[in-house]
């Protein structure tokens, strides 16, 4: 480490005041503080908590690793299933994982590369330190993409999300809308055929797929056909168990309840994500699903409410998107209201709206806009309580 | 009994052993105008270098508060008026006599003294400064009558002194002090008792006692006021520490300003920790010199959260009963945020050391990260056991919204109540500094 320290020490003067590369100082500083926690000592309190934003972001990335790894395997599994090969779960574990990795890792690299590149550029132009927010968004973006997404589209949507969604508002901590969701929303509205339909969820050449194979997700099947259609799909097993394990088509990271569940446990246990938001999203969605089943609608017929929670991106959105601390409600009471309304609206859009196959992205973005309002009213009630006590 | 659940106990190495350090009494003592909030930078001096004073005789006063005298804690010769930038007075340094001579104020009976006479005695002796006023934590205003007076009888800050040691032998003085305080307020004298409160507090009469339990900041008087009788707009409450109550008691029963204070000498960088009986404004050198494990230390008068930095030749603050010596964390740490090379306390459970809840930590002053915009929410609320939203309060100060600051409870908090917020903040925001700027804004322009 001394070697590294000396190296940095030799290079640093070029970036400081008077050095030739001074305009690129914050780019250098980002790399230096990545490698070394600075020697800065505290002002104010003389001791500080060991946690900082880098460690927080890193914990969230760790929580996403199970979903990433399973997703890579699943991309391979769905591909081979569509080719009619290696149909059993245990077959060709390594082949499937390798295939999936080849499909998924470039998306991850592009998302991080474009996002961090833009962040470095803006930090250098605006002369402020590079903030750590994108460490998480860069991993979230690939996990919400279908495996067949063209890489240039990933780059464009990431650029849109970072520039318009985050930097235009002032950078990390200042954005109103969830950055990773904005990238998905960009593709959804600008290139809808690449992110919806049946075959986008299966990687590989469609002309080579077996006859009658449809890549429809359980959500797509259950929408019109209900529970009956789910039980009768030819080339897939859409039972409850396969939805829990995640061996169904879908976006890269969203399919496995177990993988997302491990991530949720990591986030809850370390205290990084709010249990209040997760809990109330599940409650809101379940309540709305129960109301719809009681109303006996023609859509999602006979699909029980707990199966609703396992279909589509519901769990992934609850654990990783809704809990984003910057865009969620920030008061403890507000978090309950925020989460509950996400659950309600997400379910309403999913079930009642024929144009959108999945509701969570839009429900979360809607509630992101309303989160400050919810907080305003919670804070106002605290103020009123204090004022009435004084008088 | 009020059980507080929110908060965080920071367990640090270097707690004071229950023994008295064999150090000699310091030769130098000093009074710092900066210890009292609201005092102008250049108070009016009554003495000059070379003047001889007895304990209790005035050194200086603030022109805007001429009734409140800053009096010498010891007898001796004023050696130096140390100045800071723009001729502001940093310290008035006195070389103490080996045998302290006290100015004789005459005895007054605490139970029969009139309020006016008590106030006068406190003002002329310098004991008045031991009373602080909420909101804002400024020196108590002698022209006002407070709604109540609060004394917190236990300290939950990291490495804080134990009242059973600091108050030993002061039972009579404490009760006399309580009797005086009861005259000063229109309401009551409230004691906040901790778990295992010593008899001196439990047996006090003429007070309203409330028991508290819970992690830090349960021992903060501001938190106790919030739960017993919160401060509203326009209301004024005074606070004082238990050892200072005993000083007031002695002033009335013995007629002298005896500023004796038992100080906890703590910190992981000391060879021996312990307690030390000295007086207000003592130089720290007598307990520090020869007692340091190495040179790269930060010497703090007060606790690690709220105390102020003093050098090897610095002086104990007016309100401080603790000296903490911490290691300076001025070395970069390779990948420290990912693979910490030493255990550190954290509110989050992202470090493996949480597996041992009773672990005692060796800390240093490293910032452990850089200052960022606010990202996490709910952290401040986890460590403030009061019905207010600290993060919103800090934000309202940052954009100077008066109504919002008042409505969010700026009258109820001072720096020590939000110090834990600064400790746990992931974004390393200077919370106490922001709060003080907000308090000053409301105090001067509200």
Short mmCIF file of C-alpha atoms in Angstrom, two decimals, chain B:
data_model
loop_
_atom_site.label_atom_id
_atom_site.label_comp_id
_atom_site.label_asym_id
_atom_site.label_seq_id
_atom_site.Cartn_x
_atom_site.Cartn_y
_atom_site.Cartn_z
CA UNK B 1 -39.62 6.54 35.11
CA UNK B 2 -39.19 7.57 31.49
CA UNK B 3 -37.63 4.93 29.25
CA UNK B 4 -36.06 6.37 26.15
CA UNK B 5 -35.42 3.92 23.33
CA UNK B 6 -33.86 6.10 20.65
CA UNK B 7 -30.21 7.02 20.86
CA UNK B 8 -26.85 5.33 20.63
CA UNK B 9 -24.26 4.51 23.28
CA UNK B 10 -20.74 4.87 21.95
CA UNK B 11 -18.52 2.54 23.96
CA UNK B 12 -14.96 3.81 23.92
CA UNK B 13 -11.70 2.67 25.43
CA UNK B 14 -10.20 4.87 28.08
CA UNK B 15 -12.95 5.26 30.64
CA UNK B 16 -11.71 6.92 33.82
CA UNK B 17 -10.65 4.47 36.50
CA UNK B 18 -12.33 5.14 39.85
CA UNK B 19 -9.06 6.37 41.35
CA UNK B 20 -7.59 9.80 41.72
CA UNK B 21 -4.58 10.65 39.60
CA UNK B 22 -1.47 11.53 41.58
CA UNK B 23 -0.90 14.69 39.49
CA UNK B 24 0.01 17.98 41.15
CA UNK B 25 -2.35 20.95 41.07
CA UNK B 26 -1.71 23.01 37.94
CA UNK B 27 0.07 26.33 38.31
CA UNK B 28 -1.95 28.10 35.67
CA UNK B 29 -5.69 28.62 35.37
CA UNK B 30 -7.62 30.56 32.77
CA UNK B 31 -11.06 31.90 32.07
CA UNK B 32 -12.16 31.95 28.44
CA UNK B 33 -14.87 34.45 27.34
CA UNK B 34 -15.57 32.15 24.39
CA UNK B 35 -16.91 29.47 26.77
CA UNK B 36 -20.05 31.54 27.24
CA UNK B 37 -22.26 32.00 24.19
CA UNK B 38 -23.43 35.53 23.59
CA UNK B 39 -20.38 37.24 25.07
CA UNK B 40 -18.79 39.73 22.69
CA UNK B 41 -15.26 39.09 21.43
CA UNK B 42 -13.66 41.85 23.54
CA UNK B 43 -15.18 41.97 27.03
CA UNK B 44 -14.28 44.83 29.34
CA UNK B 45 -11.28 43.91 31.47
CA UNK B 46 -11.24 44.78 35.15
CA UNK B 47 -7.70 43.50 35.67
CA UNK B 48 -4.49 43.69 33.67
CA UNK B 49 -1.33 41.63 33.50
CA UNK B 50 0.27 41.76 36.89
CA UNK B 51 -2.91 42.38 38.91
CA UNK B 52 -3.37 40.30 42.02
CA UNK B 53 -6.79 38.67 42.51
CA UNK B 54 -8.46 36.47 45.10
CA UNK B 55 -10.83 33.66 44.14
CA UNK B 56 -14.18 35.29 43.39
CA UNK B 57 -12.86 38.69 42.39
CA UNK B 58 -13.85 39.99 38.94
CA UNK B 59 -11.62 39.66 35.88
CA UNK B 60 -13.87 40.99 33.12
CA UNK B 61 -17.48 41.46 32.09
CA UNK B 62 -19.40 41.81 28.84
CA UNK B 63 -20.47 45.35 28.02
CA UNK B 64 -23.95 44.24 27.04
CA UNK B 65 -24.38 42.21 30.25
CA UNK B 66 -22.62 44.42 32.82
CA UNK B 67 -24.32 42.79 35.80
CA UNK B 68 -22.67 39.42 35.13
CA UNK B 69 -19.10 39.32 36.42
CA UNK B 70 -16.53 36.79 35.21
CA UNK B 71 -14.62 36.11 38.41
CA UNK B 72 -11.34 34.36 39.04
CA UNK B 73 -11.58 30.68 39.99
CA UNK B 74 -8.33 30.89 41.98
CA UNK B 75 -6.22 33.45 43.77
CA UNK B 76 -2.95 34.56 42.26
CA UNK B 77 -1.43 36.94 39.74
CA UNK B 78 -2.86 37.58 36.28
CA UNK B 79 0.09 36.67 34.07
CA UNK B 80 -1.26 37.17 30.60
CA UNK B 81 -4.24 38.33 28.60
CA UNK B 82 -4.02 36.02 25.57
CA UNK B 83 -5.55 37.49 22.47
CA UNK B 84 -6.77 35.94 19.24
CA UNK B 85 -7.47 37.52 15.86
CA UNK B 86 -8.68 41.15 15.84
CA UNK B 87 -7.67 41.59 19.52
CA UNK B 88 -10.42 39.25 20.69
CA UNK B 89 -9.66 37.95 24.18
CA UNK B 90 -9.00 34.21 24.09
CA UNK B 91 -7.93 33.59 27.69
CA UNK B 92 -7.16 35.47 30.88
CA UNK B 93 -4.40 33.43 32.48
CA UNK B 94 -3.71 33.43 36.21
CA UNK B 95 -0.76 31.96 38.01
CA UNK B 96 -2.31 30.41 41.08
CA UNK B 97 -1.06 30.63 44.67
CA UNK B 98 -0.17 27.36 46.32
CA UNK B 99 -2.77 28.19 48.96
CA UNK B 100 -5.95 29.64 47.50
CA UNK B 101 -7.21 32.86 49.10
CA UNK B 102 -10.95 33.43 48.79
CA UNK B 103 -12.76 36.73 48.72
CA UNK B 104 -15.14 36.71 51.66
CA UNK B 105 -18.66 37.48 50.49
CA UNK B 106 -20.28 36.70 53.81
CA UNK B 107 -22.64 33.86 54.50
CA UNK B 108 -26.28 33.86 53.47
CA UNK B 109 -28.84 31.31 54.61
CA UNK B 110 -30.22 29.57 51.52
CA UNK B 111 -33.63 28.98 53.06
CA UNK B 112 -34.25 32.56 54.17
CA UNK B 113 -32.39 34.65 51.59
CA UNK B 114 -34.53 36.86 49.34
CA UNK B 115 -34.50 36.35 45.59
CA UNK B 116 -32.90 39.75 44.95
CA UNK B 117 -30.11 39.15 47.44
CA UNK B 118 -29.44 35.68 46.03
CA UNK B 119 -29.23 37.04 42.49
CA UNK B 120 -26.88 39.81 43.58
CA UNK B 121 -24.60 37.39 45.41
CA UNK B 122 -24.41 35.08 42.40
CA UNK B 123 -23.69 37.96 40.02
CA UNK B 124 -20.93 39.54 42.03
CA UNK B 125 -19.15 36.27 42.79
CA UNK B 126 -18.96 34.90 39.26
CA UNK B 127 -21.17 31.93 40.15
CA UNK B 128 -23.97 33.32 37.99
CA UNK B 129 -22.20 32.04 34.88
CA UNK B 130 -22.73 28.48 36.01
CA UNK B 131 -26.39 28.96 35.12
CA UNK B 132 -27.24 28.63 31.46
CA UNK B 133 -30.47 29.49 29.74
CA UNK B 134 -32.53 27.57 27.23
CA UNK B 135 -33.28 28.31 24.44
CA UNK B 136 -29.86 29.02 22.89
CA UNK B 137 -27.69 27.85 25.83
CA UNK B 138 -26.53 31.39 26.60
CA UNK B 139 -25.69 32.82 30.02
CA UNK B 140 -28.81 33.14 32.15
CA UNK B 141 -30.42 36.56 32.00
CA UNK B 142 -30.60 38.09 35.52
CA UNK B 143 -33.50 40.32 34.48
CA UNK B 144 -35.71 37.32 33.72
CA UNK B 145 -37.33 34.72 35.94
CA UNK B 146 -37.16 31.25 34.48
CA UNK B 147 -40.16 28.95 34.28
CA UNK B 148 -38.10 26.10 35.84
CA UNK B 149 -34.52 25.07 36.55
CA UNK B 150 -33.32 21.66 35.36
CA UNK B 151 -30.35 19.63 36.58
CA UNK B 152 -29.36 16.43 34.84
CA UNK B 153 -27.79 14.16 37.42
CA UNK B 154 -26.19 11.66 35.07
CA UNK B 155 -24.09 11.93 31.94
CA UNK B 156 -24.44 9.38 29.14
CA UNK B 157 -21.88 10.90 26.78
CA UNK B 158 -18.92 8.70 25.80
CA UNK B 159 -16.36 8.39 28.65
CA UNK B 160 -18.36 10.77 30.83
CA UNK B 161 -17.56 11.03 34.57
CA UNK B 162 -19.51 9.04 37.12
CA UNK B 163 -21.54 11.19 39.51
CA UNK B 164 -20.86 8.83 42.40
CA UNK B 165 -17.20 9.93 42.22
CA UNK B 166 -17.62 13.59 41.27
CA UNK B 167 -20.32 14.31 43.86
CA UNK B 168 -18.77 12.37 46.74
CA UNK B 169 -18.81 14.43 49.92
CA UNK B 170 -20.91 17.20 48.39
CA UNK B 171 -24.30 16.23 49.81
CA UNK B 172 -24.76 19.26 52.08
CA UNK B 173 -23.45 21.70 49.48
CA UNK B 174 -25.75 20.22 46.82
CA UNK B 175 -28.82 20.56 49.01
CA UNK B 176 -27.91 24.14 49.91
CA UNK B 177 -27.46 24.89 46.21
CA UNK B 178 -30.83 23.38 45.42
CA UNK B 179 -32.44 25.58 48.07
CA UNK B 180 -30.90 28.68 46.48
CA UNK B 181 -32.04 27.63 43.01
CA UNK B 182 -35.58 27.13 44.26
CA UNK B 183 -35.64 30.84 45.13
CA UNK B 184 -34.59 31.88 41.67
CA UNK B 185 -37.40 30.32 39.70
CA UNK B 186 -41.13 30.76 39.77
CA UNK B 187 -41.53 27.06 39.10
CA UNK B 188 -39.60 24.07 40.38
CA UNK B 189 -36.09 22.67 40.43
CA UNK B 190 -36.20 19.45 38.38
CA UNK B 191 -33.65 16.69 38.80
CA UNK B 192 -33.14 14.10 36.05
CA UNK B 193 -32.02 10.90 37.75
CA UNK B 194 -30.26 8.10 35.95
CA UNK B 195 -30.12 4.40 36.74
CA UNK B 196 -28.33 3.79 40.09
CA UNK B 197 -28.53 7.44 41.07
CA UNK B 198 -26.31 8.18 44.10
CA UNK B 199 -27.92 9.15 47.41
CA UNK B 200 -26.95 12.82 47.08
CA UNK B 201 -29.59 13.13 44.34
CA UNK B 202 -32.16 10.65 45.58
CA UNK B 203 -32.29 12.25 49.02
CA UNK B 204 -32.51 15.85 47.80
CA UNK B 205 -35.56 17.74 49.05
CA UNK B 206 -37.49 20.60 47.55
CA UNK B 207 -37.09 19.19 44.05
CA UNK B 208 -39.16 17.33 41.50
CA UNK B 209 -37.28 14.22 40.42
CA UNK B 210 -37.84 12.19 37.27
CA UNK B 211 -36.00 8.97 36.50
CA UNK B 212 -34.70 8.38 33.00
CA UNK B 213 -33.16 5.37 31.38
CA UNK B 214 -31.89 4.73 27.90
CA UNK B 215 -28.90 5.20 25.64
CA UNK B 216 -27.19 8.52 25.09
CA UNK B 217 -28.55 11.26 24.92
CA UNK B 218 -30.85 10.31 27.80
CA UNK B 219 -28.46 12.16 30.11
CA UNK B 220 -28.75 15.42 28.19
CA UNK B 221 -30.69 18.04 30.07
CA UNK B 222 -32.37 19.19 26.83
CA UNK B 223 -33.84 15.74 26.26
CA UNK B 224 -35.06 15.63 29.86
CA UNK B 225 -36.69 19.05 29.56
CA UNK B 226 -38.49 17.86 26.43
CA UNK B 227 -40.02 14.93 28.25
CA UNK B 228 -40.86 16.67 31.52
CA UNK B 229 -41.99 20.13 30.41
CA UNK B 230 -41.05 21.20 26.86
CA UNK B 231 -40.00 24.78 26.21
CA UNK B 232 -42.44 26.84 24.21
CA UNK B 233 -41.93 30.07 22.41
CA UNK B 234 -41.21 32.90 24.82
CA UNK B 235 -40.47 30.56 27.73
CA UNK B 236 -37.12 30.52 29.48
CA UNK B 237 -35.62 27.63 31.43
CA UNK B 238 -32.26 27.52 33.22
CA UNK B 239 -29.91 24.54 33.38
CA UNK B 240 -26.93 23.81 35.60
CA UNK B 241 -24.68 20.84 36.24
CA UNK B 242 -24.69 19.05 39.63
CA UNK B 243 -21.11 19.95 40.65
CA UNK B 244 -21.91 23.60 39.98
CA UNK B 245 -25.02 23.37 42.16
CA UNK B 246 -22.66 22.35 44.96
CA UNK B 247 -20.41 25.34 44.17
CA UNK B 248 -23.42 27.64 44.59
CA UNK B 249 -24.33 25.90 47.82
CA UNK B 250 -20.83 26.48 49.22
CA UNK B 251 -20.94 30.13 48.13
CA UNK B 252 -23.98 30.75 50.30
CA UNK B 253 -23.15 28.54 53.30
CA UNK B 254 -19.41 29.34 53.46
CA UNK B 255 -19.38 32.77 51.79
CA UNK B 256 -16.65 31.97 49.25
CA UNK B 257 -16.53 31.17 45.53
CA UNK B 258 -14.88 27.75 45.75
CA UNK B 259 -14.77 26.46 42.18
CA UNK B 260 -13.64 22.95 43.09
CA UNK B 261 -14.45 20.48 40.39
CA UNK B 262 -13.69 16.76 40.08
CA UNK B 263 -12.67 16.14 36.50
CA UNK B 264 -12.57 12.78 34.68
CA UNK B 265 -9.33 12.38 32.76
CA UNK B 266 -10.16 9.92 29.98
CA UNK B 267 -9.14 8.66 26.59
CA UNK B 268 -7.39 5.73 25.00
CA UNK B 269 -4.16 7.65 24.39
CA UNK B 270 -3.43 8.19 28.09
CA UNK B 271 -1.23 5.82 30.04
CA UNK B 272 -3.36 6.25 33.17
CA UNK B 273 -6.94 7.47 33.32
CA UNK B 274 -8.69 8.54 36.47
CA UNK B 275 -10.25 11.46 38.30
CA UNK B 276 -8.59 14.70 39.34
CA UNK B 277 -9.80 17.25 41.88
CA UNK B 278 -9.01 20.72 40.63
CA UNK B 279 -10.74 24.01 39.92
CA UNK B 280 -12.55 25.57 36.98
CA UNK B 281 -10.18 26.70 34.24
CA UNK B 282 -7.32 24.41 35.23
CA UNK B 283 -4.46 23.91 32.80
CA UNK B 284 -4.58 20.40 31.40
CA UNK B 285 -0.80 20.04 31.34
CA UNK B 286 -0.49 18.70 34.88
CA UNK B 287 -2.59 15.62 34.09
CA UNK B 288 -1.47 15.26 30.47
CA UNK B 289 2.29 15.67 30.62
CA UNK B 290 4.07 12.39 31.08
CA UNK B 291 0.76 10.63 30.67
CA UNK B 292 0.55 10.45 26.87
CA UNK B 293 1.32 7.28 24.97
CA UNK B 294 2.48 9.28 21.93
CA UNK B 295 2.35 12.74 20.39
CA UNK B 296 -0.25 12.41 17.63
CA UNK B 297 -3.21 13.15 19.86
CA UNK B 298 -6.16 15.50 20.10
CA UNK B 299 -6.71 16.88 23.60
CA UNK B 300 -10.34 17.80 24.15
CA UNK B 301 -11.89 19.68 27.04
CA UNK B 302 -15.25 17.97 27.35
CA UNK B 303 -16.55 14.77 25.81
CA UNK B 304 -15.63 13.50 22.32
CA UNK B 305 -18.93 14.67 20.85
CA UNK B 306 -19.23 18.24 22.08
CA UNK B 307 -15.89 19.18 23.61
CA UNK B 308 -13.47 21.76 22.30
CA UNK B 309 -9.90 21.20 21.23
CA UNK B 310 -7.29 22.55 23.62
CA UNK B 311 -3.56 22.06 23.16
CA UNK B 312 -1.08 20.54 25.58
CA UNK B 313 -1.06 23.91 27.30
CA UNK B 314 -4.78 24.49 27.07
CA UNK B 315 -7.29 24.98 29.86
CA UNK B 316 -10.40 23.21 31.07
CA UNK B 317 -13.57 24.92 29.85
CA UNK B 318 -15.92 26.75 32.20
CA UNK B 319 -18.62 24.06 31.99
CA UNK B 320 -16.43 21.00 31.40
CA UNK B 321 -15.86 18.18 33.86
CA UNK B 322 -13.99 15.85 31.51
CA UNK B 323 -10.75 15.80 29.55
CA UNK B 324 -10.58 13.37 26.64
CA UNK B 325 -7.43 12.46 24.76
CA UNK B 326 -8.04 10.87 21.35
CA UNK B 327 -5.74 9.63 18.65
CA UNK B 328 -5.63 11.86 15.60
CA UNK B 329 -6.77 9.91 12.56
CA UNK B 330 -4.69 11.85 10.09
CA UNK B 331 -3.47 8.89 8.03
CA UNK B 332 -5.10 7.71 4.78
CA UNK B 333 -6.51 4.18 4.94
CA UNK B 334 -6.25 1.91 1.91
CA UNK B 335 -9.77 0.88 0.82
CA UNK B 336 -10.89 1.85 4.30
CA UNK B 337 -14.53 2.05 3.32
CA UNK B 338 -14.48 -1.49 1.95
CA UNK B 339 -12.02 -3.35 4.17
CA UNK B 340 -11.59 -1.39 7.40
CA UNK B 341 -8.27 -2.18 9.02
CA UNK B 342 -9.58 -1.60 12.56
CA UNK B 343 -12.94 -1.88 14.26
CA UNK B 344 -15.00 1.27 14.52
CA UNK B 345 -18.36 2.06 16.12
CA UNK B 346 -21.32 2.43 13.79
CA UNK B 347 -25.07 2.85 14.06
CA UNK B 348 -25.48 0.72 10.94
CA UNK B 349 -24.71 -2.96 11.03
CA UNK B 350 -22.35 -2.88 8.10
CA UNK B 351 -19.25 -3.66 10.17
CA UNK B 352 -18.70 -7.09 11.63
CA UNK B 353 -18.03 -5.64 15.07
CA UNK B 354 -21.78 -5.31 15.62
CA UNK B 355 -21.69 -9.02 16.44
CA UNK B 356 -20.17 -8.06 19.79
CA UNK B 357 -22.62 -5.52 21.26
CA UNK B 358 -20.46 -4.85 24.30
CA UNK B 359 -17.32 -4.18 22.32
CA UNK B 360 -15.32 -1.20 23.46
CA UNK B 361 -13.70 0.69 20.62
CA UNK B 362 -10.37 2.39 20.16
CA UNK B 363 -11.30 5.33 17.95
CA UNK B 364 -9.49 8.12 16.24
CA UNK B 365 -10.58 11.45 14.86
CA UNK B 366 -10.66 10.38 11.22
CA UNK B 367 -13.71 11.64 9.36
CA UNK B 368 -14.27 8.18 7.80
CA UNK B 369 -15.54 9.66 4.53
CA UNK B 370 -16.13 12.97 2.86
CA UNK B 371 -18.87 15.54 3.13
CA UNK B 372 -21.74 14.84 0.75
CA UNK B 373 -25.30 16.01 0.12
CA UNK B 374 -27.96 14.34 2.22
CA UNK B 375 -28.81 10.89 0.88
CA UNK B 376 -29.91 8.73 3.82
CA UNK B 377 -32.95 9.67 5.82
CA UNK B 378 -34.15 8.46 9.19
CA UNK B 379 -30.67 8.26 10.74
CA UNK B 380 -31.03 11.44 12.77
CA UNK B 381 -34.46 10.42 14.01
CA UNK B 382 -32.97 7.14 15.27
CA UNK B 383 -30.65 8.93 17.69
CA UNK B 384 -32.80 11.84 18.89
CA UNK B 385 -35.36 10.70 21.50
CA UNK B 386 -37.51 13.80 21.06
CA UNK B 387 -40.63 14.51 19.05
CA UNK B 388 -38.93 16.53 16.37
CA UNK B 389 -37.49 16.02 12.89
CA UNK B 390 -33.79 16.91 13.18
CA UNK B 391 -32.97 16.58 9.48
CA UNK B 392 -35.76 18.97 8.56
CA UNK B 393 -34.64 21.35 11.28
CA UNK B 394 -31.10 21.39 9.88
CA UNK B 395 -32.41 21.92 6.36
CA UNK B 396 -34.64 24.78 7.48
CA UNK B 397 -31.59 26.43 9.08
CA UNK B 398 -29.63 26.00 5.85
CA UNK B 399 -32.23 28.01 3.98
CA UNK B 400 -32.89 30.37 6.90
CA UNK B 401 -36.63 29.82 7.20
CA UNK B 402 -37.52 31.38 10.56
CA UNK B 403 -41.07 30.11 10.91
CA UNK B 404 -40.01 26.61 10.00
CA UNK B 405 -37.08 26.69 12.42
CA UNK B 406 -39.37 27.74 15.26
CA UNK B 407 -42.06 25.27 14.32
CA UNK B 408 -39.57 22.41 14.09
CA UNK B 409 -38.31 23.03 17.61
CA UNK B 410 -35.11 25.06 17.42
CA UNK B 411 -35.91 26.42 20.89
CA UNK B 412 -35.71 22.93 22.32
CA UNK B 413 -32.26 21.84 21.14
CA UNK B 414 -28.69 22.94 21.47
CA UNK B 415 -25.57 21.40 19.96
CA UNK B 416 -25.16 18.60 22.49
CA UNK B 417 -28.65 17.28 21.75
CA UNK B 418 -27.91 16.87 18.05
CA UNK B 419 -24.26 15.87 18.48
CA UNK B 420 -25.14 12.21 17.92
CA UNK B 421 -26.72 13.18 14.61
CA UNK B 422 -23.38 14.54 13.53
CA UNK B 423 -21.73 11.33 14.69
CA UNK B 424 -24.03 9.00 12.71
CA UNK B 425 -24.43 11.17 9.61
CA UNK B 426 -23.45 9.20 6.50
CA UNK B 427 -23.02 12.43 4.59
CA UNK B 428 -20.65 13.85 7.26
CA UNK B 429 -22.58 17.12 7.53
CA UNK B 430 -21.40 19.64 10.18
CA UNK B 431 -24.68 19.43 12.11
CA UNK B 432 -23.59 21.21 15.29
CA UNK B 433 -22.10 24.10 13.36
CA UNK B 434 -25.27 24.47 11.30
CA UNK B 435 -27.42 24.33 14.42
CA UNK B 436 -25.33 26.97 16.17
CA UNK B 437 -25.64 29.28 13.16
CA UNK B 438 -29.40 28.76 13.24
CA UNK B 439 -29.58 29.40 16.98
CA UNK B 440 -27.52 32.56 16.62
CA UNK B 441 -29.74 33.74 13.77
CA UNK B 442 -32.93 33.28 15.75
CA UNK B 443 -31.39 34.75 18.90
CA UNK B 444 -30.08 37.89 17.27
CA UNK B 445 -32.76 38.52 14.67
CA UNK B 446 -35.81 36.60 15.84
#
